[in-house]
Short mmCIF file of C-alpha atoms in Angstrom, two decimals:
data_model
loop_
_atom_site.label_atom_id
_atom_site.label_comp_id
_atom_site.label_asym_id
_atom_site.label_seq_id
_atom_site.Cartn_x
_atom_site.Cartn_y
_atom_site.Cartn_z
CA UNK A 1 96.13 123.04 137.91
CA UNK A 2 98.47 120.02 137.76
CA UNK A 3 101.55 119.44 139.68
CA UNK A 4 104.65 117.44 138.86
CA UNK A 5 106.48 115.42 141.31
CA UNK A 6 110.17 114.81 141.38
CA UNK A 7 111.77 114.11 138.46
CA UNK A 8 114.59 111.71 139.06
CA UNK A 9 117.00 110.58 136.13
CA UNK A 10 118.37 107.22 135.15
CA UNK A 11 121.27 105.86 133.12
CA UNK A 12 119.93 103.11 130.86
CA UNK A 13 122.55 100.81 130.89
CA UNK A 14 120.89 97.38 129.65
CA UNK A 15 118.29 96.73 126.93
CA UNK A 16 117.28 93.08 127.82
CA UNK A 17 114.56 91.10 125.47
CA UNK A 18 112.09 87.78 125.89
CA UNK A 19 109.01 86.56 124.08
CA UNK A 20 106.17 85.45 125.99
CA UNK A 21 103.99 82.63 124.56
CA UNK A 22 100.45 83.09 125.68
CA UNK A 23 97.71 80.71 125.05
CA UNK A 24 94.58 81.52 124.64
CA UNK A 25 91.30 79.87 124.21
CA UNK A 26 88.69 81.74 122.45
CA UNK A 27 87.79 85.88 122.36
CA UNK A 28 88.59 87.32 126.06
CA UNK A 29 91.25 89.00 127.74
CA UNK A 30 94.32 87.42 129.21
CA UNK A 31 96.03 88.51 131.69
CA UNK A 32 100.32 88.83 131.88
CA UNK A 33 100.61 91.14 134.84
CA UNK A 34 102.47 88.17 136.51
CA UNK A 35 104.58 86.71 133.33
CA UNK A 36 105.47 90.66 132.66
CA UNK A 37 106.87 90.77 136.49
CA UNK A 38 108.35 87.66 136.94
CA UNK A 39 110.72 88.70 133.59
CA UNK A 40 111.91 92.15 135.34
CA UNK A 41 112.64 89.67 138.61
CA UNK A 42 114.41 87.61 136.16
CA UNK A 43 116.75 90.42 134.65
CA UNK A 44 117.29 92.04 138.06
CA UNK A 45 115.75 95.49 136.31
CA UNK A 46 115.96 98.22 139.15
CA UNK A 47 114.65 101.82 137.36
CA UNK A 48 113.39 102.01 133.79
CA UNK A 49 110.44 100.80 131.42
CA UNK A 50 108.99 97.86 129.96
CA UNK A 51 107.88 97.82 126.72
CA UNK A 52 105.60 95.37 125.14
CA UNK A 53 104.51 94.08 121.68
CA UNK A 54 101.73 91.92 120.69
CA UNK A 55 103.23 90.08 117.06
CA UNK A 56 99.60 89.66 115.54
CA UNK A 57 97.15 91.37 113.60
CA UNK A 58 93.91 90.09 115.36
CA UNK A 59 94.68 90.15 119.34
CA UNK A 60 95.67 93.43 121.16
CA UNK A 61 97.65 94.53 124.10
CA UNK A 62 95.79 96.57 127.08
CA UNK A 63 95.61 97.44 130.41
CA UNK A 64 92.62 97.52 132.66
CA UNK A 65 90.75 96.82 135.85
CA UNK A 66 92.23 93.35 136.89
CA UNK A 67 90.44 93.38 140.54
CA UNK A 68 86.21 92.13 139.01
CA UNK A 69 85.90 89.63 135.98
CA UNK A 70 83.31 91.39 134.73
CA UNK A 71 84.58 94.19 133.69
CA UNK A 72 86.59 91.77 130.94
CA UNK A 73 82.92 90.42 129.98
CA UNK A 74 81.69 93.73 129.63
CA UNK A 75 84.23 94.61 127.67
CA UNK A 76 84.39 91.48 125.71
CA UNK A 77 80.07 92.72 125.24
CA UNK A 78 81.00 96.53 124.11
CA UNK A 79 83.56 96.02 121.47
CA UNK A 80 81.00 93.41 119.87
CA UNK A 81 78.70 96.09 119.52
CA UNK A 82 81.00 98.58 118.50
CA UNK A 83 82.66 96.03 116.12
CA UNK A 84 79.58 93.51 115.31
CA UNK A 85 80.93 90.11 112.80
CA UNK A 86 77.81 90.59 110.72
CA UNK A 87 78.57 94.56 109.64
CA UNK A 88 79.13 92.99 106.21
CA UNK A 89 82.71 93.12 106.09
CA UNK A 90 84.65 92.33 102.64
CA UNK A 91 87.78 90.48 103.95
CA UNK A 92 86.62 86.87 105.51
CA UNK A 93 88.64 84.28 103.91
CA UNK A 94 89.30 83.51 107.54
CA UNK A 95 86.30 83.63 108.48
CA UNK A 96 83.28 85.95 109.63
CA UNK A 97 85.58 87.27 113.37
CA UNK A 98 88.49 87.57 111.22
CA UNK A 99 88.11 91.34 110.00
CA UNK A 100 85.91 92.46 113.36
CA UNK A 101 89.38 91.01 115.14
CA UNK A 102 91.46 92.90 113.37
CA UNK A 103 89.44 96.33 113.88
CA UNK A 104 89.63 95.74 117.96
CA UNK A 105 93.29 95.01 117.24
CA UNK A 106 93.55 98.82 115.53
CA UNK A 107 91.16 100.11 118.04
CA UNK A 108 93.44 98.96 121.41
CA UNK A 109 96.48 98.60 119.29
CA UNK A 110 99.58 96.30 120.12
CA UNK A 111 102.06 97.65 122.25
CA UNK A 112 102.13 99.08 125.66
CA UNK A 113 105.15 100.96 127.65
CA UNK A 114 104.76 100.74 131.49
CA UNK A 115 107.62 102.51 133.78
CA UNK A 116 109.55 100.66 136.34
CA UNK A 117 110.76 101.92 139.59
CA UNK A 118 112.61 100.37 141.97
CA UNK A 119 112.19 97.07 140.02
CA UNK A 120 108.25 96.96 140.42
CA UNK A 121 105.76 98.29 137.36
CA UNK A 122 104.02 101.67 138.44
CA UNK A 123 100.63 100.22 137.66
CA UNK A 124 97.88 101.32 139.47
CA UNK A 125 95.73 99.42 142.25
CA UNK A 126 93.57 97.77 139.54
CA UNK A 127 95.57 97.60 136.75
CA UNK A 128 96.70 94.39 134.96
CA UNK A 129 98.08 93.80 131.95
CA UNK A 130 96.19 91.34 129.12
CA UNK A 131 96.12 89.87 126.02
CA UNK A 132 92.99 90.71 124.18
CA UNK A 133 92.15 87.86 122.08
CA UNK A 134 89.52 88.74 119.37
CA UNK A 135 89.34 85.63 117.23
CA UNK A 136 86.42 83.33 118.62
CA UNK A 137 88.75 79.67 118.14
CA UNK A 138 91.82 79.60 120.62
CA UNK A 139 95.42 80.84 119.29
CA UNK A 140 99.21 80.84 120.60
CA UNK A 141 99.99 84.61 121.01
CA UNK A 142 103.88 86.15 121.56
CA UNK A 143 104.37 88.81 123.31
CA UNK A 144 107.68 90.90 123.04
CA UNK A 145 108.96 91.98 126.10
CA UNK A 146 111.89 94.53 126.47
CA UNK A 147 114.09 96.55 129.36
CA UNK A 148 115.44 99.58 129.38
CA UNK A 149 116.63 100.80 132.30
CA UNK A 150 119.32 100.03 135.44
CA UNK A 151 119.54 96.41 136.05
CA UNK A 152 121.20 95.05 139.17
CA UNK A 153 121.09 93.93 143.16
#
């Protein structure tokens, strides 16, 4: 059987937005974890949740073990098998990663809501945030990154 802690209600009083540029330099994952906090430092955000959206077709937004590297290589490993480039794919007029890219992006998706107590993300030990980047050549990614919640001292 589960159990449910306290419940505790908020007042969301400010909805603040930024766009994070992230660079990236070939298929991998990314990680924002720090950008992400540093913007709720910035805004002063106290109790609430920060949502995020990934404005491409062919990248995705996800969170996962942050604490061994190779978990992102063996990730990076599985979703070429379970998305291979030479699957004989119709759309490539960007070439043969373009439609395998845009599968992982439907497959992770591209937005991501993580709650926010006492001005901190509730993440979990491991957890980071990344930018997964499916396109082989490096691109600029933007991230949208909104507060809702109590902001304040």
């Amino acid at each position: 059987m589960s159990e449910l802690s306290a419940i505790s209600s908020t007042r969301v009083e400010t909805l603040v937005r930024a766009a994070l540029a992230v660079q990236t330099s070939g298929e991998g994952f990314f990680e924002i974890t720090r950008e992400v906090a540093r913007f709720l430092d910035q805004v002063k955000a106290r109790d609430g949740v920060v949502l995020l959206y990934l404005r491409h077709t062919s990248a995705s937004l996800v969170i996962q073990e942050n604490a061994d590297p190779d978990v992102q290589t063996d990730l990076v490993t599985a979703l070429e098998r379970i998305v291979p480039a030479d699957a004989g794919w119709v759309h490539d007029v960007e070439g043969p990663d373009d439609m395998p890219a845009h599968v992982k992006a439907m497959v992770n998706g591209v937005s991501l809501h993580v709650p926010v107590a006492g001005g901190k993300m509730e993440l979990g030990t491991w957890q980071g945030i990344y930018v997964a980047e499916h396109r082989a050549r490096p691109h600029r990614r933007e991230v949208v990154l909104q507060f809702l919640g109590c902001c304040g001292e």
